[in-house]
Short mmCIF file of C-alpha atoms in Angstrom, two decimals:
data_model
loop_
_atom_site.label_atom_id
_atom_site.label_comp_id
_atom_site.label_asym_id
_atom_site.label_seq_id
_atom_site.Cartn_x
_atom_site.Cartn_y
_atom_site.Cartn_z
CA UNK A 1 -0.01 0.05 0.00
CA UNK A 2 1.23 3.46 -0.84
CA UNK A 3 0.16 7.00 0.14
CA UNK A 4 -0.67 7.99 -3.38
CA UNK A 5 -3.42 5.47 -3.69
CA UNK A 6 -7.18 5.42 -3.78
CA UNK A 7 -7.02 2.47 -1.39
CA UNK A 8 -4.94 4.30 1.23
CA UNK A 9 -6.75 7.61 0.75
CA UNK A 10 -10.53 6.64 0.91
CA UNK A 11 -10.34 3.37 2.83
CA UNK A 12 -7.11 2.68 5.06
CA UNK A 13 -6.69 6.38 6.20
CA UNK A 14 -10.23 7.30 7.17
CA UNK A 15 -10.91 4.16 9.07
CA UNK A 16 -7.76 4.33 10.86
CA UNK A 17 -8.13 7.96 11.95
CA UNK A 18 -11.63 7.43 12.87
CA UNK A 19 -10.74 4.38 15.09
CA UNK A 20 -7.66 6.21 16.42
CA UNK A 21 -9.61 9.33 17.65
CA UNK A 22 -12.48 7.21 18.91
CA UNK A 23 -10.22 5.12 21.19
CA UNK A 24 -8.82 6.15 24.44
CA UNK A 25 -5.26 7.45 24.88
CA UNK A 26 -3.89 4.11 26.28
CA UNK A 27 -4.94 2.14 23.27
CA UNK A 28 -3.58 4.42 20.56
CA UNK A 29 -0.23 3.08 20.44
CA UNK A 30 -1.65 -0.58 20.24
CA UNK A 31 -3.98 0.50 17.51
CA UNK A 32 -0.96 2.52 15.69
CA UNK A 33 1.07 -0.81 15.82
CA UNK A 34 -1.80 -3.11 14.40
CA UNK A 35 -2.47 -0.64 11.59
CA UNK A 36 1.10 -0.31 10.67
CA UNK A 37 1.42 -4.13 10.46
CA UNK A 38 -1.66 -4.38 8.40
CA UNK A 39 -0.08 -1.54 6.08
CA UNK A 40 3.10 -3.67 5.80
CA UNK A 41 1.24 -6.92 5.16
CA UNK A 42 -0.67 -5.27 2.48
CA UNK A 43 2.53 -5.69 0.35
CA UNK A 44 3.59 -9.26 1.44
CA UNK A 45 2.14 -11.06 4.58
CA UNK A 46 5.29 -13.48 4.79
CA UNK A 47 7.77 -10.57 5.15
CA UNK A 48 5.79 -9.41 8.04
CA UNK A 49 7.31 -12.15 10.35
CA UNK A 50 10.86 -10.96 9.48
CA UNK A 51 9.68 -7.43 10.30
CA UNK A 52 8.44 -8.58 13.64
CA UNK A 53 11.22 -10.93 14.26
CA UNK A 54 13.93 -7.90 13.86
CA UNK A 55 11.84 -5.49 16.15
CA UNK A 56 11.63 -8.42 18.93
CA UNK A 57 15.53 -9.16 18.43
CA UNK A 58 16.32 -5.22 18.97
CA UNK A 59 13.97 -5.04 21.82
CA UNK A 60 15.68 -7.92 23.71
CA UNK A 61 19.11 -6.68 22.85
CA UNK A 62 18.14 -3.19 24.06
CA UNK A 63 17.09 -4.69 27.53
CA UNK A 64 20.38 -6.71 27.76
CA UNK A 65 22.61 -3.60 26.91
CA UNK A 66 20.66 -1.52 29.28
CA UNK A 67 21.06 -4.16 31.97
CA UNK A 68 24.76 -4.35 31.42
CA UNK A 69 25.10 -0.61 31.99
CA UNK A 70 26.16 2.29 29.86
CA UNK A 71 29.42 1.73 27.89
CA UNK A 72 30.49 -1.30 29.87
CA UNK A 73 32.35 -4.03 28.20
CA UNK A 74 29.52 -6.53 28.79
CA UNK A 75 27.19 -3.82 27.22
CA UNK A 76 29.59 -3.47 24.25
CA UNK A 77 29.41 -7.19 23.45
CA UNK A 78 25.65 -7.30 23.50
CA UNK A 79 25.62 -4.12 21.18
CA UNK A 80 28.07 -5.82 18.89
CA UNK A 81 25.94 -8.98 18.75
CA UNK A 82 22.80 -6.71 17.84
CA UNK A 83 24.53 -4.92 15.22
CA UNK A 84 26.05 -7.94 13.65
CA UNK A 85 22.87 -9.87 13.32
CA UNK A 86 20.98 -6.65 12.04
CA UNK A 87 23.60 -6.04 9.54
CA UNK A 88 23.61 -9.69 8.42
CA UNK A 89 19.92 -9.81 7.95
CA UNK A 90 20.18 -6.52 5.81
CA UNK A 91 23.18 -8.02 3.85
CA UNK A 92 21.53 -11.16 2.96
CA UNK A 93 18.22 -9.67 1.64
CA UNK A 94 19.84 -6.50 0.14
CA UNK A 95 23.20 -7.83 -1.30
CA UNK A 96 23.18 -11.41 -1.63
CA UNK A 97 22.13 -11.28 -5.32
CA UNK A 98 24.71 -8.51 -6.09
CA UNK A 99 27.70 -10.36 -4.21
CA UNK A 100 26.82 -13.79 -6.08
CA UNK A 101 26.38 -11.90 -9.39
CA UNK A 102 29.65 -10.05 -8.91
CA UNK A 103 31.40 -13.52 -7.80
CA UNK A 104 30.14 -15.10 -10.91
CA UNK A 105 31.30 -12.66 -13.35
CA UNK A 106 34.73 -13.07 -11.96
CA UNK A 107 34.21 -16.90 -12.17
CA UNK A 108 33.09 -17.03 -15.54
CA UNK A 109 35.80 -14.75 -16.79
CA UNK A 110 38.31 -17.60 -15.73
CA UNK A 111 36.16 -20.23 -17.20
CA UNK A 112 34.81 -21.52 -14.01
CA UNK A 113 31.34 -22.53 -13.46
CA UNK A 114 29.09 -19.90 -11.55
CA UNK A 115 27.22 -20.37 -8.44
CA UNK A 116 23.49 -20.82 -8.57
CA UNK A 117 21.33 -18.79 -5.90
CA UNK A 118 17.67 -18.52 -5.80
CA UNK A 119 16.81 -14.66 -6.33
CA UNK A 120 16.49 -13.10 -2.89
CA UNK A 121 13.51 -10.83 -2.86
CA UNK A 122 14.02 -7.64 -1.23
CA UNK A 123 11.73 -6.72 1.75
CA UNK A 124 10.49 -3.20 1.25
CA UNK A 125 11.71 -0.84 3.99
CA UNK A 126 14.18 -2.99 5.34
CA UNK A 127 17.13 -0.51 5.06
CA UNK A 128 14.89 1.89 7.29
CA UNK A 129 13.77 -0.17 9.99
CA UNK A 130 17.09 -1.86 10.40
CA UNK A 131 18.89 1.50 10.50
CA UNK A 132 16.30 2.64 13.12
CA UNK A 133 16.87 -0.43 15.12
CA UNK A 134 20.58 -0.22 15.21
CA UNK A 135 20.31 3.64 16.41
CA UNK A 136 18.16 2.38 19.19
CA UNK A 137 20.49 -0.21 20.62
CA UNK A 138 23.68 2.22 20.10
CA UNK A 139 21.68 4.89 21.99
CA UNK A 140 21.01 2.91 24.88
CA UNK A 141 24.62 1.70 25.07
CA UNK A 142 25.80 5.21 24.91
CA UNK A 143 23.17 6.19 27.64
CA UNK A 144 21.30 8.71 25.36
CA UNK A 145 17.90 6.74 26.10
CA UNK A 146 17.06 4.24 28.49
CA UNK A 147 16.10 0.82 27.35
CA UNK A 148 12.30 0.48 26.96
CA UNK A 149 10.45 -2.24 28.72
CA UNK A 150 7.32 -1.26 26.85
CA UNK A 151 7.31 -3.59 23.91
CA UNK A 152 4.15 -2.04 22.37
CA UNK A 153 5.82 1.36 22.12
CA UNK A 154 9.07 0.14 20.76
CA UNK A 155 7.36 -2.09 18.20
CA UNK A 156 5.15 1.00 17.14
CA UNK A 157 8.25 3.20 16.80
CA UNK A 158 9.73 0.65 14.33
CA UNK A 159 6.69 0.23 12.54
CA UNK A 160 4.71 3.56 12.59
CA UNK A 161 3.33 3.34 8.94
CA UNK A 162 3.91 7.03 7.95
CA UNK A 163 7.65 6.71 7.77
CA UNK A 164 7.93 2.87 7.51
CA UNK A 165 8.57 2.37 3.73
CA UNK A 166 10.75 5.43 2.83
CA UNK A 167 11.58 7.36 6.00
CA UNK A 168 12.33 9.81 7.54
CA UNK A 169 14.91 7.85 9.41
CA UNK A 170 13.64 8.30 13.05
CA UNK A 171 15.34 7.63 16.25
CA UNK A 172 13.67 6.25 19.45
CA UNK A 173 15.12 8.78 21.75
CA UNK A 174 13.38 11.81 19.84
CA UNK A 175 9.92 10.05 20.01
CA UNK A 176 10.04 8.25 23.26
CA UNK A 177 8.19 11.21 25.14
CA UNK A 178 5.64 11.35 22.17
CA UNK A 179 4.60 7.87 22.54
CA UNK A 180 3.77 8.45 26.37
CA UNK A 181 2.53 12.14 26.03
CA UNK A 182 1.62 13.65 22.77
CA UNK A 183 -1.16 16.36 21.90
CA UNK A 184 -4.05 16.19 19.51
CA UNK A 185 -5.26 19.52 18.55
CA UNK A 186 -7.53 20.85 15.90
CA UNK A 187 -4.49 23.15 14.68
CA UNK A 188 -1.91 20.17 14.63
CA UNK A 189 -4.31 18.00 12.74
CA UNK A 190 -5.06 20.98 10.18
CA UNK A 191 -1.37 21.41 9.61
CA UNK A 192 -0.82 17.83 9.22
CA UNK A 193 -3.61 17.58 6.46
CA UNK A 194 -2.19 20.49 4.73
CA UNK A 195 1.47 19.22 4.77
CA UNK A 196 0.06 15.67 3.39
CA UNK A 197 -1.78 17.55 0.75
CA UNK A 198 1.42 19.45 -0.27
CA UNK A 199 3.42 16.16 -0.48
CA UNK A 200 0.80 14.58 -2.42
CA UNK A 201 0.90 17.31 -5.06
CA UNK A 202 4.40 17.29 -5.34
CA UNK A 203 4.36 13.54 -6.11
CA UNK A 204 1.35 13.03 -8.36
CA UNK A 205 1.55 16.40 -10.24
CA UNK A 206 5.17 17.22 -10.67
CA UNK A 207 7.37 13.99 -9.79
CA UNK A 208 4.96 11.52 -12.00
CA UNK A 209 4.82 13.80 -14.75
CA UNK A 210 8.64 14.24 -14.86
CA UNK A 211 9.26 10.68 -14.40
CA UNK A 212 7.96 9.96 -18.07
CA UNK A 213 10.46 12.39 -19.37
CA UNK A 214 13.51 11.12 -17.34
CA UNK A 215 12.72 7.60 -17.99
CA UNK A 216 12.47 8.23 -21.78
CA UNK A 217 15.81 10.09 -21.83
CA UNK A 218 17.76 7.32 -19.94
CA UNK A 219 16.12 4.74 -22.23
CA UNK A 220 17.59 6.26 -25.24
CA UNK A 221 20.52 4.32 -27.08
CA UNK A 222 21.77 7.27 -28.89
CA UNK A 223 21.04 10.19 -26.96
CA UNK A 224 22.14 13.90 -28.13
CA UNK A 225 23.66 16.25 -25.75
CA UNK A 226 20.32 17.89 -25.35
CA UNK A 227 18.60 14.66 -24.80
CA UNK A 228 21.08 13.70 -22.10
CA UNK A 229 20.91 17.11 -20.26
CA UNK A 230 17.23 16.93 -20.52
CA UNK A 231 17.05 13.52 -18.82
CA UNK A 232 19.42 14.73 -16.02
CA UNK A 233 17.73 17.80 -15.14
CA UNK A 234 14.34 16.10 -15.30
CA UNK A 235 15.50 13.23 -12.99
CA UNK A 236 17.12 15.77 -10.68
CA UNK A 237 13.68 17.50 -10.03
CA UNK A 238 11.83 14.41 -10.24
CA UNK A 239 13.83 12.80 -7.32
CA UNK A 240 13.50 15.86 -4.96
CA UNK A 241 9.73 16.34 -5.59
CA UNK A 242 9.02 12.44 -5.38
CA UNK A 243 11.13 11.91 -2.05
CA UNK A 244 10.41 15.28 -0.38
CA UNK A 245 6.70 14.76 -1.39
CA UNK A 246 6.93 11.55 0.50
CA UNK A 247 8.52 13.11 3.47
CA UNK A 248 5.77 15.71 3.45
CA UNK A 249 3.10 13.24 3.52
CA UNK A 250 4.84 11.14 6.37
CA UNK A 251 5.31 14.31 8.54
CA UNK A 252 1.87 15.27 7.67
CA UNK A 253 0.35 11.97 8.80
CA UNK A 254 2.43 12.01 11.82
CA UNK A 255 0.88 15.50 12.83
CA UNK A 256 -2.54 14.01 12.20
CA UNK A 257 -1.70 11.24 14.98
CA UNK A 258 -0.21 13.91 17.35
CA UNK A 259 3.67 13.17 16.39
CA UNK A 260 6.10 15.75 15.25
CA UNK A 261 8.70 13.96 13.02
CA UNK A 262 11.97 15.71 12.00
CA UNK A 263 12.08 17.62 8.80
CA UNK A 264 14.06 15.73 5.88
CA UNK A 265 14.59 18.40 3.38
CA UNK A 266 15.55 22.17 3.60
CA UNK A 267 15.78 23.22 -0.01
CA UNK A 268 18.87 21.38 -0.93
CA UNK A 269 19.26 22.65 -4.44
CA UNK A 270 20.06 26.05 -3.10
CA UNK A 271 23.25 24.73 -1.58
CA UNK A 272 26.61 26.27 -2.34
CA UNK A 273 28.81 23.30 -1.42
CA UNK A 274 28.37 19.55 -1.25
CA UNK A 275 28.57 19.76 2.61
CA UNK A 276 25.89 22.16 2.62
CA UNK A 277 23.98 20.02 0.35
CA UNK A 278 24.00 16.97 2.67
CA UNK A 279 22.68 19.35 5.49
CA UNK A 280 19.73 20.06 3.31
CA UNK A 281 19.15 16.72 1.58
CA UNK A 282 17.64 13.67 3.32
CA UNK A 283 18.71 15.14 6.65
CA UNK A 284 17.61 12.36 8.69
CA UNK A 285 19.88 9.89 6.72
CA UNK A 286 22.84 12.38 6.63
CA UNK A 287 22.63 12.87 10.48
CA UNK A 288 22.28 9.17 11.00
CA UNK A 289 25.39 8.60 9.04
CA UNK A 290 27.54 11.37 10.87
CA UNK A 291 26.12 10.10 14.57
CA UNK A 292 26.33 6.37 14.05
CA UNK A 293 28.93 5.90 11.16
CA UNK A 294 31.19 9.03 10.84
CA UNK A 295 31.73 9.31 14.54
CA UNK A 296 32.20 5.63 15.18
CA UNK A 297 34.81 5.43 12.58
CA UNK A 298 36.74 8.21 14.44
CA UNK A 299 35.17 11.46 13.04
CA UNK A 300 37.73 14.09 13.02
CA UNK A 301 39.69 12.82 15.90
CA UNK A 302 42.54 10.98 14.45
CA UNK A 303 43.89 13.83 12.39
CA UNK A 304 43.70 15.51 8.92
CA UNK A 305 44.31 12.10 6.78
CA UNK A 306 41.76 10.20 9.25
CA UNK A 307 39.08 12.62 8.65
CA UNK A 308 39.25 12.77 4.94
CA UNK A 309 39.27 8.96 5.08
CA UNK A 310 36.41 8.90 7.29
CA UNK A 311 34.30 11.32 5.22
CA UNK A 312 34.84 9.30 2.20
CA UNK A 313 34.12 5.93 3.83
CA UNK A 314 30.94 7.41 5.42
CA UNK A 315 29.69 8.38 1.97
CA UNK A 316 31.03 5.42 0.21
CA UNK A 317 28.91 3.15 2.77
CA UNK A 318 25.95 5.64 2.33
CA UNK A 319 26.08 4.91 -1.26
CA UNK A 320 26.08 1.38 -0.64
CA UNK A 321 23.15 1.74 1.59
CA UNK A 322 21.13 2.79 -1.10
CA UNK A 323 21.20 -0.31 -3.20
CA UNK A 324 23.51 -3.29 -4.42
CA UNK A 325 24.85 -1.67 -7.37
CA UNK A 326 28.21 -0.14 -8.47
CA UNK A 327 26.40 2.80 -9.58
CA UNK A 328 25.47 3.61 -5.93
CA UNK A 329 28.73 2.70 -4.68
CA UNK A 330 30.34 5.17 -7.30
CA UNK A 331 27.85 7.73 -6.42
CA UNK A 332 28.57 7.63 -2.59
CA UNK A 333 32.31 8.01 -3.52
CA UNK A 334 31.75 11.01 -5.75
CA UNK A 335 30.03 12.81 -2.74
CA UNK A 336 32.65 11.55 -0.32
CA UNK A 337 35.50 12.90 -2.65
CA UNK A 338 33.91 16.29 -2.58
CA UNK A 339 33.18 16.47 1.07
CA UNK A 340 36.87 15.58 1.68
CA UNK A 341 38.01 18.02 -0.96
CA UNK A 342 35.73 20.97 0.59
CA UNK A 343 37.23 20.10 3.94
CA UNK A 344 40.73 20.23 2.75
CA UNK A 345 40.09 23.73 1.06
CA UNK A 346 38.51 25.02 4.07
CA UNK A 347 35.42 26.05 2.21
CA UNK A 348 32.87 28.32 3.71
CA UNK A 349 30.13 25.84 4.13
CA UNK A 350 27.65 28.09 5.82
CA UNK A 351 27.52 31.06 3.54
CA UNK A 352 25.75 34.22 4.45
CA UNK A 353 25.85 35.62 0.74
CA UNK A 354 24.55 33.91 -2.32
CA UNK A 355 27.23 33.30 -4.75
CA UNK A 356 25.83 32.27 -8.10
CA UNK A 357 29.22 30.83 -9.11
CA UNK A 358 29.45 28.45 -6.23
CA UNK A 359 25.77 27.62 -6.47
CA UNK A 360 26.06 26.67 -10.11
CA UNK A 361 29.34 24.50 -9.64
CA UNK A 362 27.57 22.76 -6.49
CA UNK A 363 24.41 22.18 -8.64
CA UNK A 364 26.49 20.71 -11.43
CA UNK A 365 28.24 18.30 -9.10
CA UNK A 366 24.95 17.18 -7.84
CA UNK A 367 23.23 16.79 -11.29
CA UNK A 368 26.30 14.82 -12.48
CA UNK A 369 25.92 12.51 -9.41
CA UNK A 370 22.43 11.89 -9.92
CA UNK A 371 22.95 10.53 -13.63
CA UNK A 372 24.88 7.70 -12.24
CA UNK A 373 22.38 7.23 -9.19
CA UNK A 374 19.57 6.86 -11.79
CA UNK A 375 21.33 4.65 -14.32
CA UNK A 376 20.42 1.00 -14.22
CA UNK A 377 24.02 0.04 -14.75
CA UNK A 378 27.34 1.50 -15.71
CA UNK A 379 26.95 1.24 -19.26
CA UNK A 380 23.73 3.42 -19.20
CA UNK A 381 25.63 5.91 -17.07
CA UNK A 382 28.69 6.00 -19.50
CA UNK A 383 26.26 6.51 -22.36
CA UNK A 384 24.53 9.46 -20.69
CA UNK A 385 27.94 11.09 -19.56
CA UNK A 386 29.43 10.70 -22.99
CA UNK A 387 26.51 12.64 -24.28
CA UNK A 388 26.31 15.26 -21.74
CA UNK A 389 29.95 16.28 -22.24
CA UNK A 390 30.47 15.63 -25.75
CA UNK A 391 28.53 18.96 -26.56
CA UNK A 392 27.97 17.64 -30.07
CA UNK A 393 24.19 18.25 -30.56
CA UNK A 394 22.12 20.47 -28.16
CA UNK A 395 19.06 19.53 -30.17
CA UNK A 396 16.58 17.07 -29.03
CA UNK A 397 16.55 13.96 -30.93
CA UNK A 398 13.37 13.45 -33.03
CA UNK A 399 12.46 10.34 -31.02
CA UNK A 400 12.51 12.63 -28.01
CA UNK A 401 10.54 15.39 -29.49
CA UNK A 402 7.91 13.03 -30.62
CA UNK A 403 7.45 11.79 -26.91
CA UNK A 404 7.81 15.13 -25.31
CA UNK A 405 4.54 16.95 -24.49
CA UNK A 406 3.92 20.52 -23.56
CA UNK A 407 2.73 19.65 -20.26
CA UNK A 408 5.92 17.86 -19.53
CA UNK A 409 7.72 20.95 -20.61
CA UNK A 410 5.76 23.26 -18.67
CA UNK A 411 6.00 20.75 -15.54
CA UNK A 412 9.75 20.90 -15.87
CA UNK A 413 9.82 24.89 -16.03
CA UNK A 414 7.44 25.04 -13.25
CA UNK A 415 9.23 22.49 -11.03
CA UNK A 416 12.72 24.54 -11.44
CA UNK A 417 10.79 28.11 -11.18
CA UNK A 418 9.43 26.61 -7.91
CA UNK A 419 12.66 25.40 -6.63
CA UNK A 420 14.52 28.70 -7.42
CA UNK A 421 11.65 30.68 -5.76
CA UNK A 422 11.56 28.74 -2.39
CA UNK A 423 15.24 28.15 -2.22
CA UNK A 424 16.21 31.73 -2.44
CA UNK A 425 13.47 32.70 -0.22
CA UNK A 426 14.55 30.15 2.43
CA UNK A 427 18.38 31.55 1.86
CA UNK A 428 17.59 35.24 2.37
CA UNK A 429 15.49 34.34 5.55
CA UNK A 430 18.92 32.59 6.82
CA UNK A 431 17.21 29.61 7.16
CA UNK A 432 15.04 30.67 10.09
CA UNK A 433 11.60 29.12 10.18
CA UNK A 434 8.94 31.61 9.86
CA UNK A 435 6.37 31.90 12.69
CA UNK A 436 3.64 29.34 12.70
CA UNK A 437 0.38 31.27 11.34
CA UNK A 438 -3.06 30.42 12.31
CA UNK A 439 -6.11 31.16 10.15
CA UNK A 440 -7.97 32.51 13.19
CA UNK A 441 -6.34 34.98 15.68
CA UNK A 442 -7.88 36.47 18.98
CA UNK A 443 -7.41 40.47 19.18
CA UNK A 444 -6.72 42.35 22.25
CA UNK A 445 -10.67 43.11 22.40
CA UNK A 446 -11.47 39.66 22.15
CA UNK A 447 -12.68 39.87 18.73
CA UNK A 448 -11.39 37.36 16.06
CA UNK A 449 -9.42 38.06 13.17
CA UNK A 450 -9.27 35.77 9.99
CA UNK A 451 -6.09 35.62 7.89
CA UNK A 452 -7.48 35.46 4.49
CA UNK A 453 -4.11 34.95 2.98
CA UNK A 454 -3.64 31.83 4.78
CA UNK A 455 -7.37 30.77 3.94
CA UNK A 456 -6.59 31.16 0.19
CA UNK A 457 -3.33 29.26 0.37
CA UNK A 458 -4.90 26.32 1.99
CA UNK A 459 -7.87 26.58 -0.35
CA UNK A 460 -5.57 26.35 -3.38
CA UNK A 461 -3.74 23.54 -1.88
CA UNK A 462 -7.11 21.72 -1.36
CA UNK A 463 -8.03 22.54 -5.10
CA UNK A 464 -4.92 21.17 -6.35
CA UNK A 465 -5.07 18.12 -4.14
CA UNK A 466 -8.40 17.21 -5.46
CA UNK A 467 -6.98 17.65 -9.05
CA UNK A 468 -4.14 15.45 -8.09
CA UNK A 469 -6.58 12.58 -6.92
CA UNK A 470 -8.07 13.02 -10.33
CA UNK A 471 -4.85 12.68 -12.21
CA UNK A 472 -3.81 9.85 -9.90
CA UNK A 473 -7.18 8.06 -10.96
CA UNK A 474 -6.28 8.36 -14.52
CA UNK A 475 -2.58 7.51 -14.62
CA UNK A 476 -0.92 4.13 -13.88
CA UNK A 477 0.60 3.09 -10.67
CA UNK A 478 3.97 4.89 -9.93
CA UNK A 479 5.65 4.03 -6.69
CA UNK A 480 7.87 6.31 -4.77
CA UNK A 481 11.47 6.25 -5.74
CA UNK A 482 12.80 5.48 -2.45
CA UNK A 483 10.77 2.13 -1.87
CA UNK A 484 13.60 0.46 -3.61
CA UNK A 485 15.87 1.42 -1.03
#
């Protein structure tokens, strides 16, 4: 089940919210857990057992680590056991096919018989719930959160359906209090509805429209320079609107249930360095990699060379986390290399002025990286790069022009105009969040004042949301891009 589906919008979500608000406070976490398991089982019932098994394993490991004491040798042994088992589960389901295929390629090149392995199906969302489980037992070991004895709350944290499939990557220590005490107000519910609708519009109206352009350009066997750059720019926008749209919907659903999740995107395409980009893109993952991988590797405590090495390895492993393909590894290495270079140059990664040259260079690096991230294999990536940087023919091929519609061109232009407007607005506000507005305010004399601007904005969002539902009903199924990770 996905958020952008009629089953979720008109069946699952209304029934769940109705039961949620009709039930008492003490039963809501249990109801959330059951609903989340149903949401996951809608995809495949058999993998629900694996999901529940991982949850029980990390709950038990957390108790053992907590009982052993903060940072003790005994706790360290329990932590190591928990992390190794978690990574073995992730490694088998996510990387077994890749490992065997790579080994077979080497063996066949030497004339040896390849291994035969039944294709291993990747459980949806496994990367996210494994990472969240690992962060929990590490936090217990570090003393950042006590080991919980409430299995329902812990299981609900791991399984909570708004973020289950594609993030944000949450941490138990940030949500533990909200599981015990969270507020349910009309303002928070209204904010959640608006945020959900905004994400839905991003996904259905923009990302799904651009997906057709990107898919077609990447599938061309002999793309021109114009074709290649069009595909790269279309995918750059598609990925942002698709993934940030999912994050908006997840955050909005959380608000409807009284939770406040961390923000996952902060206008990343306005960045003036790769370091700044990773403070704005997929924030929950980048902070997870920093806190649990980069720091564990030694961070910047081992000298200059060790710092560069740790930055590079962190991003290399971050690329591998995205999938079992050499394209992801190279993409991670690309970003790791530039992070190390920027650190070595002492680049200002928190600029107070907008420098168009720095922005353009950073955006170019990001777009170049997205090409290999999107490519199915190294051959496709090489074909795209060759066309992009040959500068031979900026005209679109006849095949591309025949398939390109005015709606797709308009959507691409609107997408980048939107990114430019909100990105520059965010920058010139110095990234300070605007004060939360309420459509109704009480004046000093006790009278009510209506914010018609806010009402108009919400009315426009509602109108576009309805139009998006109509578009969704007319188009074929289009899953979120990050479901594959």
